[in-house]
mmCIF file of C-alpha atoms and ligand atoms in Angstrom:
data_model
loop_
_atom_site.group_PDB
_atom_site.id
_atom_site.type_symbol
_atom_site.label_atom_id
_atom_site.label_comp_id
_atom_site.label_asym_id
_atom_site.label_seq_id
_atom_site.Cartn_x
_atom_site.Cartn_y
_atom_site.Cartn_z
ATOM 1 C CA MET A 19 15.331 44.239 118.312
ATOM 2 C CA LYS A 20 18.077 42.719 116.139
ATOM 3 C CA HIS A 21 19.041 43.679 112.526
ATOM 4 C CA PHE A 22 21.427 42.093 110.027
ATOM 5 C CA VAL A 23 24.651 43.883 109.329
ATOM 6 C CA SER A 24 26.924 43.009 106.480
ATOM 7 C CA ILE A 25 30.169 44.640 105.356
ATOM 8 C CA ASN A 26 30.730 44.404 101.610
ATOM 9 C CA LYS A 27 33.771 42.560 100.231
ATOM 10 C CA THR A 28 34.525 40.937 103.641
ATOM 11 C CA GLU A 29 33.179 37.945 105.356
ATOM 12 C CA ILE A 30 31.816 40.063 108.150
ATOM 13 C CA GLU A 31 28.070 39.527 108.864
ATOM 14 C CA PHE A 32 26.355 39.638 112.252
ATOM 15 C CA PHE A 33 23.135 40.555 113.911
ATOM 16 C CA SER A 34 23.119 43.818 115.736
ATOM 17 C CA ASP A 35 21.041 44.558 118.776
ATOM 18 C CA GLU A 36 19.586 48.069 119.005
ATOM 19 C CA ASN A 37 20.973 48.299 122.596
ATOM 20 C CA PHE A 38 24.643 48.059 121.369
ATOM 21 C CA THR A 39 26.620 50.106 118.934
ATOM 22 C CA ILE A 40 27.409 48.504 115.686
ATOM 23 C CA LEU A 41 31.155 48.470 116.661
ATOM 24 C CA GLU A 42 30.360 46.810 119.988
ATOM 25 C CA GLN A 43 28.179 44.218 118.294
ATOM 26 C CA ALA A 44 30.849 43.403 115.608
ATOM 27 C CA GLU A 45 33.315 42.758 118.483
ATOM 28 C CA LEU A 46 30.773 40.665 120.409
ATOM 29 C CA ASN A 47 30.576 38.555 117.231
ATOM 30 C CA GLY A 48 34.381 38.102 116.972
ATOM 31 C CA HIS A 49 35.135 40.733 114.363
ATOM 32 C CA SER A 50 37.944 43.201 114.780
ATOM 33 C CA LEU A 51 37.088 46.571 113.231
ATOM 34 C CA LYS A 52 39.455 49.344 113.457
ATOM 35 C CA ASN A 53 38.651 51.863 116.210
ATOM 36 C CA GLY A 54 40.192 54.658 118.287
ATOM 37 C CA CYS A 55 38.388 57.016 120.654
ATOM 38 C CA ARG A 56 35.058 55.198 120.552
ATOM 39 C CA LEU A 57 33.574 58.661 121.158
ATOM 40 C CA GLY A 58 32.600 59.732 117.657
ATOM 41 C CA ALA A 59 35.418 62.052 117.033
ATOM 42 C CA CYS A 60 38.687 60.411 115.629
ATOM 43 C CA ARG A 61 37.081 58.960 112.511
ATOM 44 C CA VAL A 62 39.206 55.910 112.751
ATOM 45 C CA CYS A 63 36.169 53.636 112.573
ATOM 46 C CA LYS A 64 34.320 55.185 109.789
ATOM 47 C CA LEU A 65 32.162 52.986 107.404
ATOM 48 C CA LYS A 66 30.236 53.804 104.369
ATOM 49 C CA LEU A 67 26.463 53.128 104.694
ATOM 50 C CA LEU A 68 25.197 51.479 101.478
ATOM 51 C CA SER A 69 21.688 50.746 102.533
ATOM 52 C CA GLY A 70 19.467 50.671 105.557
ATOM 53 C CA ASP A 71 19.125 53.004 108.622
ATOM 54 C CA ILE A 72 21.341 53.790 111.491
ATOM 55 C CA GLU A 73 20.819 56.091 114.517
ATOM 56 C CA TYR A 74 23.481 57.840 116.608
ATOM 57 C CA ILE A 75 23.142 57.105 120.299
ATOM 58 C CA VAL A 76 26.315 58.563 121.735
ATOM 59 C CA GLY A 77 29.071 60.980 120.567
ATOM 60 C CA ASN A 78 28.957 64.129 118.603
ATOM 61 C CA LYS A 79 30.357 63.163 115.153
ATOM 62 C CA ILE A 80 32.944 65.870 115.116
ATOM 63 C CA GLY A 81 35.309 63.638 113.265
ATOM 64 C CA LEU A 82 33.264 63.445 110.144
ATOM 65 C CA THR A 83 33.623 66.177 107.641
ATOM 66 C CA LYS A 84 30.709 67.572 105.559
ATOM 67 C CA LYS A 85 32.008 65.697 102.460
ATOM 68 C CA GLU A 86 32.103 62.420 104.413
ATOM 69 C CA LEU A 87 28.616 62.952 105.736
ATOM 70 C CA ASP A 88 27.389 63.683 102.153
ATOM 71 C CA GLU A 89 29.080 60.470 100.937
ATOM 72 C CA ASN A 90 27.176 58.533 103.628
ATOM 73 C CA TYR A 91 29.977 57.723 106.022
ATOM 74 C CA PHE A 92 29.017 56.994 109.642
ATOM 75 C CA LEU A 93 30.706 56.150 112.817
ATOM 76 C CA PRO A 94 29.814 52.570 114.125
ATOM 77 C CA CYS A 95 31.372 53.300 117.459
ATOM 78 C CA CYS A 96 28.405 55.656 118.263
ATOM 79 C CA ALA A 97 25.586 54.328 116.007
ATOM 80 C CA VAL A 98 23.082 51.461 116.260
ATOM 81 C CA ALA A 99 21.353 49.717 113.371
ATOM 82 C CA LYS A 100 17.716 50.609 113.043
ATOM 83 C CA SER A 101 17.122 48.177 110.088
ATOM 84 C CA ASN A 102 19.112 45.622 108.139
ATOM 85 C CA ILE A 103 22.231 47.504 106.922
ATOM 86 C CA ALA A 104 24.921 46.934 104.326
ATOM 87 C CA CYS A 105 28.046 48.919 104.574
ATOM 88 C CA GLU A 106 31.627 49.107 103.100
ATOM 89 C CA LEU A 107 35.021 49.693 104.631
ATOM 90 C CA ASP A 108 36.579 53.089 104.004
ATOM 91 C CA GLY A 109 39.276 52.935 101.310
ATOM 92 C CA ASP A 110 42.128 52.181 103.830
ATOM 93 C CA ASN A 111 39.889 50.854 106.523
ATOM 94 C CA LYS A 112 40.973 47.189 106.405
ATOM 95 C CA THR A 113 39.856 45.005 109.342
ATOM 96 C CA LEU A 114 42.639 44.719 111.898
ATOM 97 C CA SER A 115 43.238 41.050 111.333
ATOM 98 C CA GLU A 116 44.182 41.747 107.635
ATOM 99 C CA THR A 117 47.023 44.055 108.419
ATOM 100 C CA LYS A 118 48.843 42.886 111.528
ATOM 101 C CA GLU A 119 52.651 42.550 111.432
ATOM 102 C CA GLY A 120 55.480 42.410 113.950
ATOM 103 C CA ALA A 121 58.063 45.135 114.346
ATOM 104 C CA VAL A 122 61.235 45.284 116.568
ATOM 105 C CA ILE A 123 62.029 48.311 118.580
ATOM 106 C CA CYS A 124 65.420 49.676 117.699
ATOM 107 C CA ASP A 125 65.625 52.994 119.431
ATOM 108 C CA ILE A 126 63.880 54.683 122.421
ATOM 109 C CA LYS A 127 64.383 58.271 123.370
ATOM 110 C CA ARG A 128 62.707 59.258 126.601
ATOM 111 C CA ILE A 129 62.333 62.978 127.294
ATOM 112 C CA PRO A 130 60.109 64.664 129.800
ATOM 113 C CA GLY A 131 56.500 63.871 128.859
ATOM 114 C CA VAL A 132 57.199 62.292 125.438
ATOM 115 C CA THR A 133 58.946 59.075 124.236
ATOM 116 C CA ILE A 134 60.229 58.933 120.718
ATOM 117 C CA LEU A 135 60.047 55.372 119.615
ATOM 118 C CA LYS A 136 61.626 53.849 116.441
ATOM 119 C CA PHE A 137 60.987 50.363 115.300
ATOM 120 C CA LYS A 138 61.958 48.303 112.300
ATOM 121 C CA LEU A 139 59.598 46.379 110.111
ATOM 122 C CA SER A 140 60.552 42.942 108.696
ATOM 123 C CA LYS A 141 62.148 42.831 105.168
ATOM 124 C CA ARG A 142 58.966 41.246 103.845
ATOM 125 C CA SER A 143 56.780 44.001 105.238
ATOM 126 C CA LYS A 144 53.888 45.164 103.154
ATOM 127 C CA MET A 145 53.432 48.356 104.984
ATOM 128 C CA ASN A 146 53.777 51.284 102.552
ATOM 129 C CA PHE A 147 52.821 54.557 104.223
ATOM 130 C CA ILE A 148 52.601 58.185 103.005
ATOM 131 C CA PRO A 149 53.257 61.281 105.156
ATOM 132 C CA GLY A 150 50.521 62.127 107.553
ATOM 133 C CA GLN A 151 49.282 58.550 108.024
ATOM 134 C CA TYR A 152 49.095 56.569 111.309
ATOM 135 C CA ILE A 153 49.392 53.074 112.575
ATOM 136 C CA GLY A 154 47.628 51.062 115.238
ATOM 137 C CA ILE A 155 49.598 49.126 117.918
ATOM 138 C CA GLU A 156 48.189 46.242 119.747
ATOM 139 C CA VAL A 157 48.321 46.647 123.607
ATOM 140 C CA PRO A 158 47.572 44.147 126.282
ATOM 141 C CA ASN A 159 43.989 42.701 126.268
ATOM 142 C CA ARG A 160 43.727 42.988 122.591
ATOM 143 C CA GLU A 161 43.076 46.677 122.606
ATOM 144 C CA TYR A 162 44.631 49.163 120.231
ATOM 145 C CA ARG A 163 46.280 52.509 120.255
ATOM 146 C CA TYR A 164 46.883 54.705 117.266
ATOM 147 C CA TYR A 165 49.918 56.889 116.650
ATOM 148 C CA SER A 166 50.844 59.091 113.685
ATOM 149 C CA ILE A 167 53.985 58.216 111.872
ATOM 150 C CA ALA A 168 56.662 60.895 112.240
ATOM 151 C CA ASN A 169 59.214 59.909 109.681
ATOM 152 C CA ILE A 170 59.157 59.931 105.855
ATOM 153 C CA PRO A 171 58.742 56.741 103.832
ATOM 154 C CA LYS A 172 62.020 55.225 102.877
ATOM 155 C CA ASN A 173 62.932 51.661 101.789
ATOM 156 C CA ASP A 174 64.811 51.081 105.148
ATOM 157 C CA GLY A 175 61.691 49.781 107.026
ATOM 158 C CA TYR A 176 61.913 52.234 109.953
ATOM 159 C CA VAL A 177 58.888 53.778 111.553
ATOM 160 C CA GLU A 178 58.999 56.540 114.228
ATOM 161 C CA ILE A 179 56.177 57.524 116.524
ATOM 162 C CA HIS A 180 55.939 60.050 119.411
ATOM 163 C CA VAL A 181 54.073 59.000 122.445
ATOM 164 C CA ALA A 182 52.828 61.544 125.010
ATOM 165 C CA LYS A 183 52.863 60.340 128.547
ATOM 166 C CA ASN A 184 49.306 60.312 129.885
ATOM 167 C CA LYS A 185 48.197 60.101 133.484
ATOM 168 C CA ASN A 186 47.001 56.486 134.131
ATOM 169 C CA GLY A 187 47.743 55.658 130.493
ATOM 170 C CA VAL A 188 48.302 51.897 130.213
ATOM 171 C CA PHE A 189 50.149 51.977 126.891
ATOM 172 C CA SER A 190 51.868 55.200 127.372
ATOM 173 C CA ASP A 191 53.145 53.830 130.669
ATOM 174 C CA LEU A 192 54.381 50.802 128.906
ATOM 175 C CA ILE A 193 56.117 52.815 126.209
ATOM 176 C CA CYS A 194 57.378 55.667 128.367
ATOM 177 C CA GLU A 195 58.778 53.430 131.119
ATOM 178 C CA LYS A 196 58.976 49.761 130.371
ATOM 179 C CA LEU A 197 59.648 48.822 126.776
ATOM 180 C CA GLU A 198 63.162 48.292 125.686
ATOM 181 C CA VAL A 199 65.179 47.998 122.466
ATOM 182 C CA ASN A 200 64.585 44.566 120.815
ATOM 183 C CA ASP A 201 61.049 44.235 122.255
ATOM 184 C CA VAL A 202 58.515 43.351 119.638
ATOM 185 C CA LEU A 203 55.279 45.278 118.893
ATOM 186 C CA TRP A 204 52.293 44.107 116.767
ATOM 187 C CA ILE A 205 51.254 46.857 114.433
ATOM 188 C CA TYR A 206 48.406 47.573 111.946
ATOM 189 C CA GLY A 207 47.997 49.914 109.098
ATOM 190 C CA PRO A 208 48.988 52.247 107.733
ATOM 191 C CA TYR A 209 45.667 54.241 107.867
ATOM 192 C CA GLY A 210 44.561 57.860 107.122
ATOM 193 C CA ASP A 211 44.090 60.376 104.508
ATOM 194 C CA PHE A 212 45.368 63.526 106.129
ATOM 195 C CA ILE A 213 46.979 64.871 103.059
ATOM 196 C CA SER A 214 44.466 63.408 100.529
ATOM 197 C CA GLY A 215 43.225 66.960 99.768
ATOM 198 C CA TYR A 216 46.630 67.802 98.392
ATOM 199 C CA HIS A 217 46.288 69.652 95.130
ATOM 200 C CA ASP A 218 48.320 71.871 92.881
ATOM 201 C CA GLU A 219 46.989 75.305 93.978
ATOM 202 C CA VAL A 220 49.665 77.661 95.246
ATOM 203 C CA ARG A 221 48.425 78.467 98.709
ATOM 204 C CA ASP A 222 50.504 79.160 101.805
ATOM 205 C CA ILE A 223 50.464 76.056 104.044
ATOM 206 C CA VAL A 224 49.709 76.599 107.776
ATOM 207 C CA PHE A 225 50.386 73.701 110.091
ATOM 208 C CA VAL A 226 48.887 74.090 113.467
ATOM 209 C CA ALA A 227 49.841 71.534 116.243
ATOM 210 C CA THR A 228 49.578 70.986 119.952
ATOM 211 C CA GLY A 229 51.720 68.412 121.737
ATOM 212 C CA THR A 230 52.686 65.360 119.765
ATOM 213 C CA GLY A 231 50.470 66.584 117.028
ATOM 214 C CA PHE A 232 53.849 67.662 115.647
ATOM 215 C CA ALA A 233 54.639 64.066 114.605
ATOM 216 C CA PRO A 234 52.630 63.874 111.315
ATOM 217 C CA ILE A 235 53.608 67.380 110.469
ATOM 218 C CA LYS A 236 57.262 66.389 110.802
ATOM 219 C CA SER A 237 56.660 63.654 108.348
ATOM 220 C CA ILE A 238 54.880 65.921 105.836
ATOM 221 C CA ILE A 239 57.458 68.755 106.047
ATOM 222 C CA GLU A 240 60.333 66.253 105.759
ATOM 223 C CA SER A 241 58.781 64.834 102.666
ATOM 224 C CA GLY A 242 59.161 68.127 100.843
ATOM 225 C CA LEU A 243 55.588 67.897 99.442
ATOM 226 C CA PHE A 244 55.017 71.606 100.053
ATOM 227 C CA ASN A 245 58.540 72.949 99.401
ATOM 228 C CA GLU A 246 57.510 75.455 96.875
ATOM 229 C CA ARG A 247 54.956 77.143 99.126
ATOM 230 C CA LYS A 248 55.393 79.474 102.102
ATOM 231 C CA ILE A 249 55.120 77.199 105.232
ATOM 232 C CA TYR A 250 54.099 78.272 108.643
ATOM 233 C CA LEU A 251 54.105 76.014 111.636
ATOM 234 C CA LEU A 252 52.284 77.256 114.636
ATOM 235 C CA TRP A 253 52.770 75.034 117.789
ATOM 236 C CA GLY A 254 50.934 75.408 121.035
ATOM 237 C CA GLY A 255 51.658 74.016 124.403
ATOM 238 C CA ARG A 256 51.632 74.914 128.087
ATOM 239 C CA ARG A 257 55.328 75.341 128.920
ATOM 240 C CA ARG A 258 58.421 75.471 126.805
ATOM 241 C CA VAL A 259 59.576 72.103 128.160
ATOM 242 C CA GLU A 260 56.844 70.446 126.111
ATOM 243 C CA HIS A 261 58.497 71.702 122.952
ATOM 244 C CA TYR A 262 60.522 68.581 122.441
ATOM 245 C CA PHE A 263 61.541 69.131 118.779
ATOM 246 C CA SER A 264 63.593 72.243 118.937
ATOM 247 C CA GLU A 265 66.668 70.828 117.143
ATOM 248 C CA ILE A 266 64.497 69.849 114.248
ATOM 249 C CA ILE A 267 62.886 73.262 114.085
ATOM 250 C CA ASP A 268 66.359 74.970 114.177
ATOM 251 C CA ASN A 269 67.393 72.763 111.310
ATOM 252 C CA TRP A 270 64.319 73.697 109.258
ATOM 253 C CA LYS A 271 64.829 77.391 110.011
ATOM 254 C CA ASN A 272 68.381 77.064 108.572
ATOM 255 C CA THR A 273 67.653 74.948 105.536
ATOM 256 C CA LEU A 274 64.120 75.837 104.410
ATOM 257 C CA HIS A 275 63.980 79.385 103.069
ATOM 258 C CA ASN A 276 60.154 79.304 103.109
ATOM 259 C CA PHE A 277 59.750 78.130 106.752
ATOM 260 C CA ASN A 278 58.203 80.171 109.604
ATOM 261 C CA PHE A 279 57.868 78.937 113.146
ATOM 262 C CA HIS A 280 55.822 80.349 115.973
ATOM 263 C CA MET A 281 55.279 78.970 119.351
ATOM 264 C CA ALA A 282 52.357 79.737 121.702
ATOM 265 C CA LEU A 283 52.641 78.971 125.373
ATOM 266 C CA SER A 284 49.665 79.205 127.594
ATOM 267 C CA ARG A 285 51.585 79.084 130.932
ATOM 268 C CA GLN A 286 54.940 80.712 130.276
ATOM 269 C CA ASN A 287 57.406 82.356 132.599
ATOM 270 C CA GLU A 288 59.335 85.610 131.900
ATOM 271 C CA GLU A 289 62.198 83.990 130.128
ATOM 272 C CA GLU A 290 59.996 81.983 127.835
ATOM 273 C CA HIS A 291 58.134 85.287 126.985
ATOM 274 C CA LEU A 292 61.133 86.417 124.966
ATOM 275 C CA GLU A 293 60.915 83.752 122.339
ATOM 276 C CA SER A 294 57.271 82.840 122.182
ATOM 277 C CA HIS A 295 53.679 84.089 122.069
ATOM 278 C CA CYS A 296 51.712 84.041 125.261
ATOM 279 C CA GLY A 297 48.309 82.445 124.973
ATOM 280 C CA TYR A 298 46.874 79.881 122.606
ATOM 281 C CA VAL A 299 47.665 78.891 119.149
ATOM 282 C CA GLN A 300 44.454 80.367 117.879
ATOM 283 C CA ASP A 301 45.762 83.769 119.103
ATOM 284 C CA VAL A 302 49.005 83.352 117.223
ATOM 285 C CA PHE A 303 47.119 82.363 114.121
ATOM 286 C CA ARG A 304 45.086 85.593 114.216
ATOM 287 C CA LYS A 305 48.249 87.584 114.662
ATOM 288 C CA GLU A 306 50.359 85.971 111.939
ATOM 289 C CA ILE A 307 47.900 85.080 109.225
ATOM 290 C CA ASP A 308 46.157 87.829 107.386
ATOM 291 C CA LEU A 309 42.394 87.482 106.812
ATOM 292 C CA ASN A 310 42.950 87.846 103.055
ATOM 293 C CA ASP A 311 45.878 85.332 102.769
ATOM 294 C CA ASP A 312 45.340 82.367 100.498
ATOM 295 C CA ILE A 313 45.981 79.453 102.799
ATOM 296 C CA GLU A 314 45.498 75.766 103.324
ATOM 297 C CA VAL A 315 45.528 74.612 106.898
ATOM 298 C CA TYR A 316 46.531 71.300 108.486
ATOM 299 C CA MET A 317 45.751 70.809 112.176
ATOM 300 C CA CYS A 318 46.824 68.017 114.480
ATOM 301 C CA GLY A 319 46.377 67.864 118.203
ATOM 302 C CA SER A 320 43.885 68.204 120.949
ATOM 303 C CA PRO A 321 40.088 68.203 120.267
ATOM 304 C CA ASN A 322 39.782 71.651 121.961
ATOM 305 C CA MET A 323 42.326 73.157 119.717
ATOM 306 C CA ILE A 324 40.808 71.601 116.612
ATOM 307 C CA ASN A 325 37.280 72.877 117.552
ATOM 308 C CA ASP A 326 38.412 76.341 118.268
ATOM 309 C CA MET A 327 40.606 76.602 115.197
ATOM 310 C CA SER A 328 37.866 75.109 112.901
ATOM 311 C CA GLU A 329 35.433 77.785 114.236
ATOM 312 C CA LEU A 330 38.034 80.468 113.649
ATOM 313 C CA LEU A 331 38.809 79.346 110.073
ATOM 314 C CA LYS A 332 35.186 78.963 108.985
ATOM 315 C CA ASN A 333 33.788 82.061 110.670
ATOM 316 C CA ASP A 334 36.571 84.624 110.560
ATOM 317 C CA TYR A 335 38.602 83.462 107.601
ATOM 318 C CA GLN A 336 35.691 82.088 105.603
ATOM 319 C CA LEU A 337 38.052 79.228 104.577
ATOM 320 C CA HIS A 338 36.347 76.553 102.540
ATOM 321 C CA GLU A 339 36.255 73.060 104.108
ATOM 322 C CA ASP A 340 38.367 71.730 101.226
ATOM 323 C CA TYR A 341 41.295 73.685 102.602
ATOM 324 C CA ILE A 342 40.986 72.536 106.197
ATOM 325 C CA HIS A 343 42.517 69.167 107.084
ATOM 326 C CA VAL A 344 42.193 67.823 110.649
ATOM 327 C CA ASP A 345 43.770 64.908 112.608
ATOM 328 C CA VAL A 346 42.294 64.944 116.082
ATOM 329 C CA PHE A 347 44.491 63.389 118.884
ATOM 330 C CA TYR A 348 42.604 61.876 121.749
ATOM 331 C CA PRO A 349 44.464 61.053 124.943
ATOM 332 C CA ASN A 350 45.075 57.191 124.779
ATOM 333 C CA SER A 351 44.303 55.687 128.085
HETATM 334 S S1 LIG B 423 36.479 55.153 117.146
HETATM 335 FE FE1 LIG B 423 34.787 55.844 116.077
HETATM 336 S S2 LIG B 423 35.096 57.958 115.822
HETATM 337 FE FE2 LIG B 423 36.776 57.299 117.010
#
């Protein structure tokens, strides 16, 4: 059975078959909606339902917060239309075709497991980002990959992203092995509201990251937004070699009087044991952060870490959802 789907303030209208998700059906009708994991977890595709009924057929909606659910947001990558529906793009959720622009790669730093890529936008670029946001990059076959921006907004037009090398990852292969300076990328965005919950309360800030989840945190810390608060950065990985940002951390330790860093390694050897915690980042959190501390927590990284940390914060620390901010990183294929 087919239902009519319309997206307010755009020209997007199409009929959606109950056998396809709304995102798939939009694409079959030639509309490019922003998407990421297509599993119901990254929130990249979220739309606001204004009228009509949808039903989830796949995915687990972990990406949507309670507030977003209350405000009628849904994930079209996992939902089918069950009646005619009208919806609205999220505040920054422009369609991809509205936001595309070219960028020239100006620096590539390849280190084991991660590539740090810098590119420059054109002088006429309309891309104004804020710390904690991310961009989409077009990859072959008109697919898209999403990466957090790792630098702070300046007028110089530079953007930095950190790309983890994934096994069999088409785009991570391209970036980590083949792209060269002066190659051109097509990018979209910026997107995301990772720090939209920022307010004036004086709570300690705890950043929790795994892998390249460090990238948006780098942007936020460098922006100085939280300079007056006590800042913790808890980073988790398997081995020390994955800790690709040690120079930056050393600099922060020397220049930011309020900065505390702790590393958790799940597979460490004896030497590494001297300078890091053994185990997972949740273990370090329990050890370093008191149950009674006034905290606000920003988490970026693997779905497993985000899930475990969210449980810990809600159940043990009784932390209100307003003080928990998440940015889930799914391995890009
Ligand atoms: S693409 Fe829909 S939640 Fe990730």
